[in-house]
């Protein structure tokens, strides 16, 4: 093959298209990492932000799905942006601008993949529980500013969802897409269908699904990483119960997929693992500042083992 023909083959339009598609996913994966950093920095401090970003960046599926063109990482990127805005809302209060930005981010996430709804539900509940920056009572429904604030968020979410999903251009295709997803849910074993790797709606199926979820979270974060996440979450709730609101999106997502998505794939756990990685970073930051040298040493060693195992597997 001549040099010219080799060059032409390498840079053929199909190859360029694939490269661009993969590049977009890579760029959006950076949004996931930056979203984790900004969320932890907004609510806690820079040290927590660095460790949280490291745990998210080295999560096992990120090495693969960040370059495949799959929709899970783009969805997670928009959710990470929304999560960072939510952390700012919980730290500094509700404003119309922050709620509108949150609505726009979650609308794009929903337009990318419908399972983002599980995270969005938790974000909405947490935002409703946050104090207002303007001093207005949190649930003063009689005040016009309350309606304007949340109306702006809902409008921004609907605009982002309609534009991102193509509903504004061809509604019939989006409706057909939703019908297709409903059909897949009805094809689960508990409904008499044949989707592979699915768990039936029985007690044994529930227990097997729970074991699979925990196993996937360990695969994503490693066992030391998941232990750090559990410690970080427990410590945060013990010190300030309100910090548990940051974990709410991960909890509602797990409940959502447990009810609606009765099939096991590791990538489906990425949104929950993202939230847990934030709390793993918080555990390391807290352990690093402990008074006892033994606590600092054990925390750092556990964090390095978790991140090291993730890097070696990636």
PDB file of C-alpha atoms in Angstrom:
ATOM      1  CA  UNK A   1       0.000   0.000   0.000  1.00  0.00           C
ATOM      2  CA  UNK A   2       1.399   3.383  -0.975  1.00  0.00           C
ATOM      3  CA  UNK A   3       1.838   6.151   1.528  1.00  0.00           C
ATOM      4  CA  UNK A   4      -0.947   8.146  -0.109  1.00  0.00           C
ATOM      5  CA  UNK A   5      -3.464   5.275  -0.041  1.00  0.00           C
ATOM      6  CA  UNK A   6      -2.540   4.466   3.572  1.00  0.00           C
ATOM      7  CA  UNK A   7      -3.136   8.110   4.521  1.00  0.00           C
ATOM      8  CA  UNK A   8      -6.477   8.121   2.707  1.00  0.00           C
ATOM      9  CA  UNK A   9      -7.578   4.924   4.439  1.00  0.00           C
ATOM     10  CA  UNK A  10      -6.577   6.224   7.831  1.00  0.00           C
ATOM     11  CA  UNK A  11      -8.447   9.487   7.420  1.00  0.00           C
ATOM     12  CA  UNK A  12     -11.515   8.158   5.663  1.00  0.00           C
ATOM     13  CA  UNK A  13     -14.759   9.919   6.619  1.00  0.00           C
ATOM     14  CA  UNK A  14     -16.057   6.869   8.496  1.00  0.00           C
ATOM     15  CA  UNK A  15     -12.911   6.776  10.607  1.00  0.00           C
ATOM     16  CA  UNK A  16     -13.114  10.506  11.295  1.00  0.00           C
ATOM     17  CA  UNK A  17     -16.748  10.172  12.308  1.00  0.00           C
ATOM     18  CA  UNK A  18     -15.884   7.424  14.766  1.00  0.00           C
ATOM     19  CA  UNK A  19     -13.031   9.482  16.181  1.00  0.00           C
ATOM     20  CA  UNK A  20     -15.308  12.487  16.677  1.00  0.00           C
ATOM     21  CA  UNK A  21     -17.953  10.357  18.379  1.00  0.00           C
ATOM     22  CA  UNK A  22     -15.376   8.902  20.756  1.00  0.00           C
ATOM     23  CA  UNK A  23     -13.817  12.337  21.333  1.00  0.00           C
ATOM     24  CA  UNK A  24     -17.171  13.738  22.440  1.00  0.00           C
ATOM     25  CA  UNK A  25     -17.540  10.997  25.047  1.00  0.00           C
ATOM     26  CA  UNK A  26     -13.983  11.585  26.261  1.00  0.00           C
ATOM     27  CA  UNK A  27     -14.684  15.308  26.663  1.00  0.00           C
ATOM     28  CA  UNK A  28     -17.922  14.620  28.515  1.00  0.00           C
ATOM     29  CA  UNK A  29     -16.069  12.218  30.821  1.00  0.00           C
ATOM     30  CA  UNK A  30     -13.978  15.209  31.866  1.00  0.00           C
ATOM     31  CA  UNK A  31     -17.255  16.875  32.806  1.00  0.00           C
ATOM     32  CA  UNK A  32     -17.957  13.973  35.162  1.00  0.00           C
ATOM     33  CA  UNK A  33     -14.619  14.470  36.924  1.00  0.00           C
ATOM     34  CA  UNK A  34     -14.932  18.261  37.068  1.00  0.00           C
ATOM     35  CA  UNK A  35     -18.499  17.953  38.344  1.00  0.00           C
ATOM     36  CA  UNK A  36     -17.308  15.753  41.203  1.00  0.00           C
ATOM     37  CA  UNK A  37     -14.511  18.195  42.016  1.00  0.00           C
ATOM     38  CA  UNK A  38     -16.798  21.238  41.955  1.00  0.00           C
ATOM     39  CA  UNK A  39     -19.514  19.562  44.032  1.00  0.00           C
ATOM     40  CA  UNK A  40     -17.126  18.565  46.814  1.00  0.00           C
ATOM     41  CA  UNK A  41     -15.391  21.938  46.734  1.00  0.00           C
ATOM     42  CA  UNK A  42     -18.679  23.852  46.891  1.00  0.00           C
ATOM     43  CA  UNK A  43     -19.996  21.912  49.860  1.00  0.00           C
ATOM     44  CA  UNK A  44     -16.814  21.022  51.749  1.00  0.00           C
ATOM     45  CA  UNK A  45     -13.275  22.012  50.758  1.00  0.00           C
ATOM     46  CA  UNK A  46     -10.522  21.638  48.164  1.00  0.00           C
ATOM     47  CA  UNK A  47      -8.949  18.563  49.776  1.00  0.00           C
ATOM     48  CA  UNK A  48     -12.254  16.677  49.614  1.00  0.00           C
ATOM     49  CA  UNK A  49     -12.675  17.872  46.030  1.00  0.00           C
ATOM     50  CA  UNK A  50      -9.317  16.446  44.941  1.00  0.00           C
ATOM     51  CA  UNK A  51      -9.917  13.043  46.497  1.00  0.00           C
ATOM     52  CA  UNK A  52     -13.492  12.868  45.214  1.00  0.00           C
ATOM     53  CA  UNK A  53     -12.325  13.650  41.685  1.00  0.00           C
ATOM     54  CA  UNK A  54      -9.635  10.960  41.966  1.00  0.00           C
ATOM     55  CA  UNK A  55     -12.154   8.313  43.037  1.00  0.00           C
ATOM     56  CA  UNK A  56     -14.511   9.264  40.204  1.00  0.00           C
ATOM     57  CA  UNK A  57     -11.739   9.430  37.607  1.00  0.00           C
ATOM     58  CA  UNK A  58     -10.378   5.989  38.495  1.00  0.00           C
ATOM     59  CA  UNK A  59     -13.743   4.227  38.793  1.00  0.00           C
ATOM     60  CA  UNK A  60     -13.374   1.032  36.785  1.00  0.00           C
ATOM     61  CA  UNK A  61     -16.073   1.620  34.097  1.00  0.00           C
ATOM     62  CA  UNK A  62     -14.797   5.132  33.410  1.00  0.00           C
ATOM     63  CA  UNK A  63     -11.744   3.679  31.656  1.00  0.00           C
ATOM     64  CA  UNK A  64     -13.959   1.889  29.140  1.00  0.00           C
ATOM     65  CA  UNK A  65     -17.173   3.889  28.754  1.00  0.00           C
ATOM     66  CA  UNK A  66     -15.333   7.208  28.535  1.00  0.00           C
ATOM     67  CA  UNK A  67     -14.176   6.275  25.027  1.00  0.00           C
ATOM     68  CA  UNK A  68     -16.851   4.033  23.543  1.00  0.00           C
ATOM     69  CA  UNK A  69     -19.502   6.554  22.510  1.00  0.00           C
ATOM     70  CA  UNK A  70     -21.996   4.918  24.899  1.00  0.00           C
ATOM     71  CA  UNK A  71     -24.712   7.218  26.328  1.00  0.00           C
ATOM     72  CA  UNK A  72     -24.027   6.372  29.983  1.00  0.00           C
ATOM     73  CA  UNK A  73     -21.052   8.711  30.374  1.00  0.00           C
ATOM     74  CA  UNK A  74     -22.760  11.676  28.609  1.00  0.00           C
ATOM     75  CA  UNK A  75     -25.787  11.187  30.885  1.00  0.00           C
ATOM     76  CA  UNK A  76     -23.487  11.011  33.909  1.00  0.00           C
ATOM     77  CA  UNK A  77     -21.704  14.170  32.759  1.00  0.00           C
ATOM     78  CA  UNK A  78     -24.929  16.199  32.758  1.00  0.00           C
ATOM     79  CA  UNK A  79     -25.912  14.664  36.097  1.00  0.00           C
ATOM     80  CA  UNK A  80     -22.491  15.586  37.513  1.00  0.00           C
ATOM     81  CA  UNK A  81     -23.016  19.196  36.457  1.00  0.00           C
ATOM     82  CA  UNK A  82     -26.440  19.131  38.099  1.00  0.00           C
ATOM     83  CA  UNK A  83     -24.958  17.533  41.216  1.00  0.00           C
ATOM     84  CA  UNK A  84     -22.372  20.306  41.474  1.00  0.00           C
ATOM     85  CA  UNK A  85     -25.156  22.910  41.227  1.00  0.00           C
ATOM     86  CA  UNK A  86     -27.150  21.014  43.865  1.00  0.00           C
ATOM     87  CA  UNK A  87     -24.137  21.045  46.207  1.00  0.00           C
ATOM     88  CA  UNK A  88     -23.887  24.814  45.727  1.00  0.00           C
ATOM     89  CA  UNK A  89     -27.610  25.167  46.470  1.00  0.00           C
ATOM     90  CA  UNK A  90     -27.304  23.120  49.661  1.00  0.00           C
ATOM     91  CA  UNK A  91     -24.243  25.107  50.740  1.00  0.00           C
ATOM     92  CA  UNK A  92     -25.328  28.643  49.831  1.00  0.00           C
ATOM     93  CA  UNK A  93     -29.075  28.520  49.353  1.00  0.00           C
ATOM     94  CA  UNK A  94     -31.700  28.502  46.617  1.00  0.00           C
ATOM     95  CA  UNK A  95     -31.753  31.209  43.954  1.00  0.00           C
ATOM     96  CA  UNK A  96     -33.736  31.374  40.729  1.00  0.00           C
ATOM     97  CA  UNK A  97     -30.554  31.220  38.641  1.00  0.00           C
ATOM     98  CA  UNK A  98     -29.234  28.109  40.405  1.00  0.00           C
ATOM     99  CA  UNK A  99     -32.572  26.312  40.136  1.00  0.00           C
ATOM    100  CA  UNK A 100     -32.827  27.178  36.432  1.00  0.00           C
ATOM    101  CA  UNK A 101     -29.306  25.871  35.805  1.00  0.00           C
ATOM    102  CA  UNK A 102     -30.094  22.720  37.763  1.00  0.00           C
ATOM    103  CA  UNK A 103     -33.241  22.212  35.717  1.00  0.00           C
ATOM    104  CA  UNK A 104     -31.358  22.667  32.449  1.00  0.00           C
ATOM    105  CA  UNK A 105     -28.658  20.157  33.460  1.00  0.00           C
ATOM    106  CA  UNK A 106     -31.101  17.452  34.546  1.00  0.00           C
ATOM    107  CA  UNK A 107     -33.204  18.066  31.439  1.00  0.00           C
ATOM    108  CA  UNK A 108     -30.183  17.298  29.258  1.00  0.00           C
ATOM    109  CA  UNK A 109     -29.466  14.192  31.345  1.00  0.00           C
ATOM    110  CA  UNK A 110     -33.049  12.968  30.868  1.00  0.00           C
ATOM    111  CA  UNK A 111     -32.822  13.674  27.155  1.00  0.00           C
ATOM    112  CA  UNK A 112     -29.678  11.542  26.991  1.00  0.00           C
ATOM    113  CA  UNK A 113     -31.019   8.568  28.956  1.00  0.00           C
ATOM    114  CA  UNK A 114     -34.345   8.183  30.754  1.00  0.00           C
ATOM    115  CA  UNK A 115     -32.909   6.301  33.741  1.00  0.00           C
ATOM    116  CA  UNK A 116     -31.484   9.644  34.901  1.00  0.00           C
ATOM    117  CA  UNK A 117     -34.965  10.189  36.351  1.00  0.00           C
ATOM    118  CA  UNK A 118     -33.911   8.188  39.419  1.00  0.00           C
ATOM    119  CA  UNK A 119     -31.211  10.755  40.209  1.00  0.00           C
ATOM    120  CA  UNK A 120     -33.397  13.723  39.261  1.00  0.00           C
ATOM    121  CA  UNK A 121     -36.037  12.722  41.813  1.00  0.00           C
ATOM    122  CA  UNK A 122     -33.449  12.828  44.596  1.00  0.00           C
ATOM    123  CA  UNK A 123     -32.044  16.143  43.369  1.00  0.00           C
ATOM    124  CA  UNK A 124     -35.516  17.703  43.356  1.00  0.00           C
ATOM    125  CA  UNK A 125     -36.252  16.545  46.914  1.00  0.00           C
ATOM    126  CA  UNK A 126     -32.867  17.777  48.159  1.00  0.00           C
ATOM    127  CA  UNK A 127     -33.272  21.156  46.444  1.00  0.00           C
ATOM    128  CA  UNK A 128     -36.757  21.584  47.924  1.00  0.00           C
ATOM    129  CA  UNK A 129     -35.273  20.927  51.372  1.00  0.00           C
ATOM    130  CA  UNK A 130     -32.494  23.526  50.919  1.00  0.00           C
ATOM    131  CA  UNK A 131     -32.746  26.977  52.507  1.00  0.00           C
ATOM    132  CA  UNK A 132     -33.312  30.005  50.311  1.00  0.00           C
ATOM    133  CA  UNK A 133     -30.528  32.527  49.782  1.00  0.00           C
ATOM    134  CA  UNK A 134     -32.976  35.473  49.844  1.00  0.00           C
ATOM    135  CA  UNK A 135     -34.333  34.696  53.311  1.00  0.00           C
ATOM    136  CA  UNK A 136     -37.752  33.616  52.049  1.00  0.00           C
ATOM    137  CA  UNK A 137     -39.325  30.712  53.918  1.00  0.00           C
ATOM    138  CA  UNK A 138     -38.392  27.415  52.276  1.00  0.00           C
ATOM    139  CA  UNK A 139     -41.978  26.293  51.613  1.00  0.00           C
ATOM    140  CA  UNK A 140     -43.784  29.626  51.356  1.00  0.00           C
ATOM    141  CA  UNK A 141     -46.099  28.617  48.523  1.00  0.00           C
ATOM    142  CA  UNK A 142     -48.112  31.799  48.909  1.00  0.00           C
ATOM    143  CA  UNK A 143     -45.194  33.953  47.798  1.00  0.00           C
ATOM    144  CA  UNK A 144     -44.896  34.665  44.067  1.00  0.00           C
ATOM    145  CA  UNK A 145     -41.077  34.409  44.246  1.00  0.00           C
ATOM    146  CA  UNK A 146     -41.389  30.766  45.299  1.00  0.00           C
ATOM    147  CA  UNK A 147     -43.425  29.957  42.203  1.00  0.00           C
ATOM    148  CA  UNK A 148     -41.138  31.967  39.919  1.00  0.00           C
ATOM    149  CA  UNK A 149     -38.052  30.183  41.237  1.00  0.00           C
ATOM    150  CA  UNK A 150     -39.324  26.655  40.814  1.00  0.00           C
ATOM    151  CA  UNK A 151     -41.215  27.527  37.648  1.00  0.00           C
ATOM    152  CA  UNK A 152     -37.917  28.650  36.099  1.00  0.00           C
ATOM    153  CA  UNK A 153     -36.345  25.319  37.003  1.00  0.00           C
ATOM    154  CA  UNK A 154     -39.206  23.276  35.541  1.00  0.00           C
ATOM    155  CA  UNK A 155     -39.277  25.380  32.371  1.00  0.00           C
ATOM    156  CA  UNK A 156     -35.508  25.036  31.897  1.00  0.00           C
ATOM    157  CA  UNK A 157     -35.752  21.263  32.376  1.00  0.00           C
ATOM    158  CA  UNK A 158     -38.588  20.939  29.848  1.00  0.00           C
ATOM    159  CA  UNK A 159     -36.768  23.053  27.267  1.00  0.00           C
ATOM    160  CA  UNK A 160     -33.554  21.036  27.662  1.00  0.00           C
ATOM    161  CA  UNK A 161     -35.470  17.740  27.546  1.00  0.00           C
ATOM    162  CA  UNK A 162     -37.492  18.724  24.481  1.00  0.00           C
ATOM    163  CA  UNK A 163     -34.512  20.068  22.561  1.00  0.00           C
ATOM    164  CA  UNK A 164     -32.061  17.355  23.593  1.00  0.00           C
ATOM    165  CA  UNK A 165     -34.392  14.427  22.955  1.00  0.00           C
ATOM    166  CA  UNK A 166     -35.623  15.712  19.603  1.00  0.00           C
ATOM    167  CA  UNK A 167     -39.214  15.965  20.868  1.00  0.00           C
ATOM    168  CA  UNK A 168     -39.524  19.514  19.533  1.00  0.00           C
ATOM    169  CA  UNK A 169     -38.430  18.354  16.069  1.00  0.00           C
ATOM    170  CA  UNK A 170     -40.267  15.030  15.714  1.00  0.00           C
ATOM    171  CA  UNK A 171     -42.458  14.147  18.713  1.00  0.00           C
ATOM    172  CA  UNK A 172     -43.641  10.845  17.226  1.00  0.00           C
ATOM    173  CA  UNK A 173     -40.137   9.363  17.295  1.00  0.00           C
ATOM    174  CA  UNK A 174     -39.665  10.255  20.948  1.00  0.00           C
ATOM    175  CA  UNK A 175     -43.057   8.780  21.849  1.00  0.00           C
ATOM    176  CA  UNK A 176     -42.139   5.608  19.928  1.00  0.00           C
ATOM    177  CA  UNK A 177     -38.851   5.473  21.832  1.00  0.00           C
ATOM    178  CA  UNK A 178     -40.687   5.629  25.174  1.00  0.00           C
ATOM    179  CA  UNK A 179     -43.058   2.909  23.995  1.00  0.00           C
ATOM    180  CA  UNK A 180     -40.060   0.749  23.090  1.00  0.00           C
ATOM    181  CA  UNK A 181     -38.593   1.198  26.576  1.00  0.00           C
ATOM    182  CA  UNK A 182     -41.925   0.263  28.159  1.00  0.00           C
ATOM    183  CA  UNK A 183     -41.978  -2.871  26.061  1.00  0.00           C
ATOM    184  CA  UNK A 184     -38.511  -3.844  27.283  1.00  0.00           C
ATOM    185  CA  UNK A 185     -39.602  -3.477  30.914  1.00  0.00           C
ATOM    186  CA  UNK A 186     -42.638  -5.670  30.228  1.00  0.00           C
ATOM    187  CA  UNK A 187     -40.323  -8.302  28.743  1.00  0.00           C
ATOM    188  CA  UNK A 188     -38.572  -8.898  32.100  1.00  0.00           C
ATOM    189  CA  UNK A 189     -38.876 -12.411  33.594  1.00  0.00           C
ATOM    190  CA  UNK A 190     -41.235 -11.230  36.330  1.00  0.00           C
ATOM    191  CA  UNK A 191     -43.624 -10.152  33.580  1.00  0.00           C
ATOM    192  CA  UNK A 192     -43.266 -13.353  31.598  1.00  0.00           C
ATOM    193  CA  UNK A 193     -40.565 -12.061  29.246  1.00  0.00           C
ATOM    194  CA  UNK A 194     -37.066 -13.193  28.371  1.00  0.00           C
ATOM    195  CA  UNK A 195     -34.609 -10.312  28.905  1.00  0.00           C
ATOM    196  CA  UNK A 196     -31.239 -11.949  29.739  1.00  0.00           C
ATOM    197  CA  UNK A 197     -29.524 -11.358  33.083  1.00  0.00           C
ATOM    198  CA  UNK A 198     -32.778 -10.051  34.570  1.00  0.00           C
ATOM    199  CA  UNK A 199     -34.129 -10.681  38.059  1.00  0.00           C
ATOM    200  CA  UNK A 200     -37.748 -11.765  38.591  1.00  0.00           C
ATOM    201  CA  UNK A 201     -40.091  -9.949  40.962  1.00  0.00           C
ATOM    202  CA  UNK A 202     -39.826 -12.584  43.690  1.00  0.00           C
ATOM    203  CA  UNK A 203     -38.143 -12.580  47.083  1.00  0.00           C
ATOM    204  CA  UNK A 204     -35.287 -14.662  45.710  1.00  0.00           C
ATOM    205  CA  UNK A 205     -35.040 -12.318  42.726  1.00  0.00           C
ATOM    206  CA  UNK A 206     -34.921  -9.285  45.032  1.00  0.00           C
ATOM    207  CA  UNK A 207     -32.115 -10.789  47.124  1.00  0.00           C
ATOM    208  CA  UNK A 208     -30.127 -11.824  44.063  1.00  0.00           C
ATOM    209  CA  UNK A 209     -30.542  -8.369  42.568  1.00  0.00           C
ATOM    210  CA  UNK A 210     -29.352  -6.716  45.792  1.00  0.00           C
ATOM    211  CA  UNK A 211     -26.292  -8.972  45.857  1.00  0.00           C
ATOM    212  CA  UNK A 212     -25.603  -8.108  42.222  1.00  0.00           C
ATOM    213  CA  UNK A 213     -25.878  -4.372  42.913  1.00  0.00           C
ATOM    214  CA  UNK A 214     -23.414  -4.589  45.817  1.00  0.00           C
ATOM    215  CA  UNK A 215     -21.060  -6.718  43.727  1.00  0.00           C
ATOM    216  CA  UNK A 216     -21.120  -4.188  40.897  1.00  0.00           C
ATOM    217  CA  UNK A 217     -20.471  -1.294  43.301  1.00  0.00           C
ATOM    218  CA  UNK A 218     -17.448  -3.188  44.616  1.00  0.00           C
ATOM    219  CA  UNK A 219     -16.281  -3.771  41.050  1.00  0.00           C
ATOM    220  CA  UNK A 220     -16.639  -0.071  40.263  1.00  0.00           C
ATOM    221  CA  UNK A 221     -15.101   1.418  43.419  1.00  0.00           C
ATOM    222  CA  UNK A 222     -13.169  -1.624  44.771  1.00  0.00           C
ATOM    223  CA  UNK A 223     -13.962  -2.983  48.222  1.00  0.00           C
ATOM    224  CA  UNK A 224     -11.673  -0.478  50.044  1.00  0.00           C
ATOM    225  CA  UNK A 225     -13.265   2.352  48.050  1.00  0.00           C
ATOM    226  CA  UNK A 226     -16.791   1.244  48.935  1.00  0.00           C
ATOM    227  CA  UNK A 227     -15.807   0.941  52.601  1.00  0.00           C
ATOM    228  CA  UNK A 228     -14.440   4.496  52.502  1.00  0.00           C
ATOM    229  CA  UNK A 229     -17.690   5.682  50.903  1.00  0.00           C
ATOM    230  CA  UNK A 230     -19.763   4.044  53.654  1.00  0.00           C
ATOM    231  CA  UNK A 231     -17.532   5.547  56.349  1.00  0.00           C
ATOM    232  CA  UNK A 232     -17.659   8.980  54.726  1.00  0.00           C
ATOM    233  CA  UNK A 233     -21.443   8.904  54.438  1.00  0.00           C
ATOM    234  CA  UNK A 234     -21.923   7.706  58.019  1.00  0.00           C
ATOM    235  CA  UNK A 235     -19.522  10.340  59.340  1.00  0.00           C
ATOM    236  CA  UNK A 236     -21.212  13.107  57.351  1.00  0.00           C
ATOM    237  CA  UNK A 237     -24.674  12.188  58.636  1.00  0.00           C
ATOM    238  CA  UNK A 238     -23.359  11.834  62.205  1.00  0.00           C
ATOM    239  CA  UNK A 239     -21.746  15.279  62.196  1.00  0.00           C
ATOM    240  CA  UNK A 240     -24.425  17.105  60.213  1.00  0.00           C
ATOM    241  CA  UNK A 241     -27.533  15.131  59.254  1.00  0.00           C
ATOM    242  CA  UNK A 242     -28.255  17.703  56.548  1.00  0.00           C
ATOM    243  CA  UNK A 243     -25.202  16.473  54.628  1.00  0.00           C
ATOM    244  CA  UNK A 244     -27.174  13.315  53.949  1.00  0.00           C
ATOM    245  CA  UNK A 245     -29.128  15.311  51.350  1.00  0.00           C
ATOM    246  CA  UNK A 246     -26.086  15.032  49.094  1.00  0.00           C
ATOM    247  CA  UNK A 247     -26.474  11.253  49.162  1.00  0.00           C
ATOM    248  CA  UNK A 248     -30.187  11.374  48.380  1.00  0.00           C
ATOM    249  CA  UNK A 249     -29.798  11.350  44.552  1.00  0.00           C
ATOM    250  CA  UNK A 250     -27.781   8.140  44.782  1.00  0.00           C
ATOM    251  CA  UNK A 251     -30.355   6.522  47.076  1.00  0.00           C
ATOM    252  CA  UNK A 252     -33.343   7.426  44.901  1.00  0.00           C
ATOM    253  CA  UNK A 253     -31.481   6.159  41.846  1.00  0.00           C
ATOM    254  CA  UNK A 254     -30.851   2.782  43.467  1.00  0.00           C
ATOM    255  CA  UNK A 255     -34.516   2.535  44.454  1.00  0.00           C
ATOM    256  CA  UNK A 256     -35.564   3.561  40.938  1.00  0.00           C
ATOM    257  CA  UNK A 257     -33.487   0.934  39.151  1.00  0.00           C
ATOM    258  CA  UNK A 258     -34.409  -1.699  41.732  1.00  0.00           C
ATOM    259  CA  UNK A 259     -38.086  -1.199  40.873  1.00  0.00           C
ATOM    260  CA  UNK A 260     -37.928  -0.501  37.141  1.00  0.00           C
ATOM    261  CA  UNK A 261     -34.646  -1.867  35.779  1.00  0.00           C
ATOM    262  CA  UNK A 262     -34.577  -5.509  36.755  1.00  0.00           C
ATOM    263  CA  UNK A 263     -31.432  -6.370  34.852  1.00  0.00           C
ATOM    264  CA  UNK A 264     -27.802  -6.282  35.869  1.00  0.00           C
ATOM    265  CA  UNK A 265     -25.083  -4.385  34.028  1.00  0.00           C
ATOM    266  CA  UNK A 266     -22.213  -2.600  35.686  1.00  0.00           C
ATOM    267  CA  UNK A 267     -22.694   0.636  33.761  1.00  0.00           C
ATOM    268  CA  UNK A 268     -26.207   1.005  35.180  1.00  0.00           C
ATOM    269  CA  UNK A 269     -24.639   1.598  38.613  1.00  0.00           C
ATOM    270  CA  UNK A 270     -22.439   4.513  37.513  1.00  0.00           C
ATOM    271  CA  UNK A 271     -24.717   7.303  38.873  1.00  0.00           C
ATOM    272  CA  UNK A 272     -24.900   5.674  42.319  1.00  0.00           C
ATOM    273  CA  UNK A 273     -21.145   4.992  42.303  1.00  0.00           C
ATOM    274  CA  UNK A 274     -20.525   8.645  41.415  1.00  0.00           C
ATOM    275  CA  UNK A 275     -22.324   9.809  44.566  1.00  0.00           C
ATOM    276  CA  UNK A 276     -20.544   7.207  46.697  1.00  0.00           C
ATOM    277  CA  UNK A 277     -17.178   8.304  45.287  1.00  0.00           C
ATOM    278  CA  UNK A 278     -17.880  11.824  46.567  1.00  0.00           C
ATOM    279  CA  UNK A 279     -18.311  10.476  50.089  1.00  0.00           C
ATOM    280  CA  UNK A 280     -15.235   8.280  49.725  1.00  0.00           C
ATOM    281  CA  UNK A 281     -13.309  11.459  49.010  1.00  0.00           C
ATOM    282  CA  UNK A 282     -14.859  13.066  52.064  1.00  0.00           C
ATOM    283  CA  UNK A 283     -13.778  10.125  54.240  1.00  0.00           C
ATOM    284  CA  UNK A 284     -10.164  10.474  53.076  1.00  0.00           C
ATOM    285  CA  UNK A 285     -10.164  14.241  53.646  1.00  0.00           C
ATOM    286  CA  UNK A 286     -11.551  13.800  57.156  1.00  0.00           C
ATOM    287  CA  UNK A 287      -9.155  10.954  57.968  1.00  0.00           C
ATOM    288  CA  UNK A 288      -6.216  12.975  56.647  1.00  0.00           C
ATOM    289  CA  UNK A 289      -6.973  15.742  59.161  1.00  0.00           C
ATOM    290  CA  UNK A 290      -7.469  13.377  62.121  1.00  0.00           C
ATOM    291  CA  UNK A 291      -5.412  13.969  65.249  1.00  0.00           C
ATOM    292  CA  UNK A 292      -4.272  10.366  65.641  1.00  0.00           C
ATOM    293  CA  UNK A 293      -1.373   9.419  63.312  1.00  0.00           C
ATOM    294  CA  UNK A 294      -2.719   5.858  63.098  1.00  0.00           C
ATOM    295  CA  UNK A 295      -6.051   7.091  61.679  1.00  0.00           C
ATOM    296  CA  UNK A 296      -4.249   9.225  59.107  1.00  0.00           C
ATOM    297  CA  UNK A 297      -2.025   6.319  58.078  1.00  0.00           C
ATOM    298  CA  UNK A 298      -4.867   3.801  57.762  1.00  0.00           C
ATOM    299  CA  UNK A 299      -7.029   6.259  55.801  1.00  0.00           C
ATOM    300  CA  UNK A 300      -4.266   7.147  53.360  1.00  0.00           C
ATOM    301  CA  UNK A 301      -3.264   3.522  52.890  1.00  0.00           C
ATOM    302  CA  UNK A 302      -6.863   2.465  52.207  1.00  0.00           C
ATOM    303  CA  UNK A 303      -7.322   5.290  49.705  1.00  0.00           C
ATOM    304  CA  UNK A 304      -4.092   4.469  47.874  1.00  0.00           C
ATOM    305  CA  UNK A 305      -4.993   0.773  47.705  1.00  0.00           C
ATOM    306  CA  UNK A 306      -8.453   1.578  46.331  1.00  0.00           C
ATOM    307  CA  UNK A 307      -7.177   4.003  43.692  1.00  0.00           C
ATOM    308  CA  UNK A 308      -4.181   1.783  42.884  1.00  0.00           C
ATOM    309  CA  UNK A 309      -6.387  -1.259  42.275  1.00  0.00           C
ATOM    310  CA  UNK A 310      -8.691   0.805  40.050  1.00  0.00           C
ATOM    311  CA  UNK A 311      -5.748   2.092  37.984  1.00  0.00           C
ATOM    312  CA  UNK A 312      -4.272  -1.388  37.614  1.00  0.00           C
ATOM    313  CA  UNK A 313      -7.600  -2.796  36.418  1.00  0.00           C
ATOM    314  CA  UNK A 314      -8.230   0.143  34.100  1.00  0.00           C
TER     315      UNK A 314
END
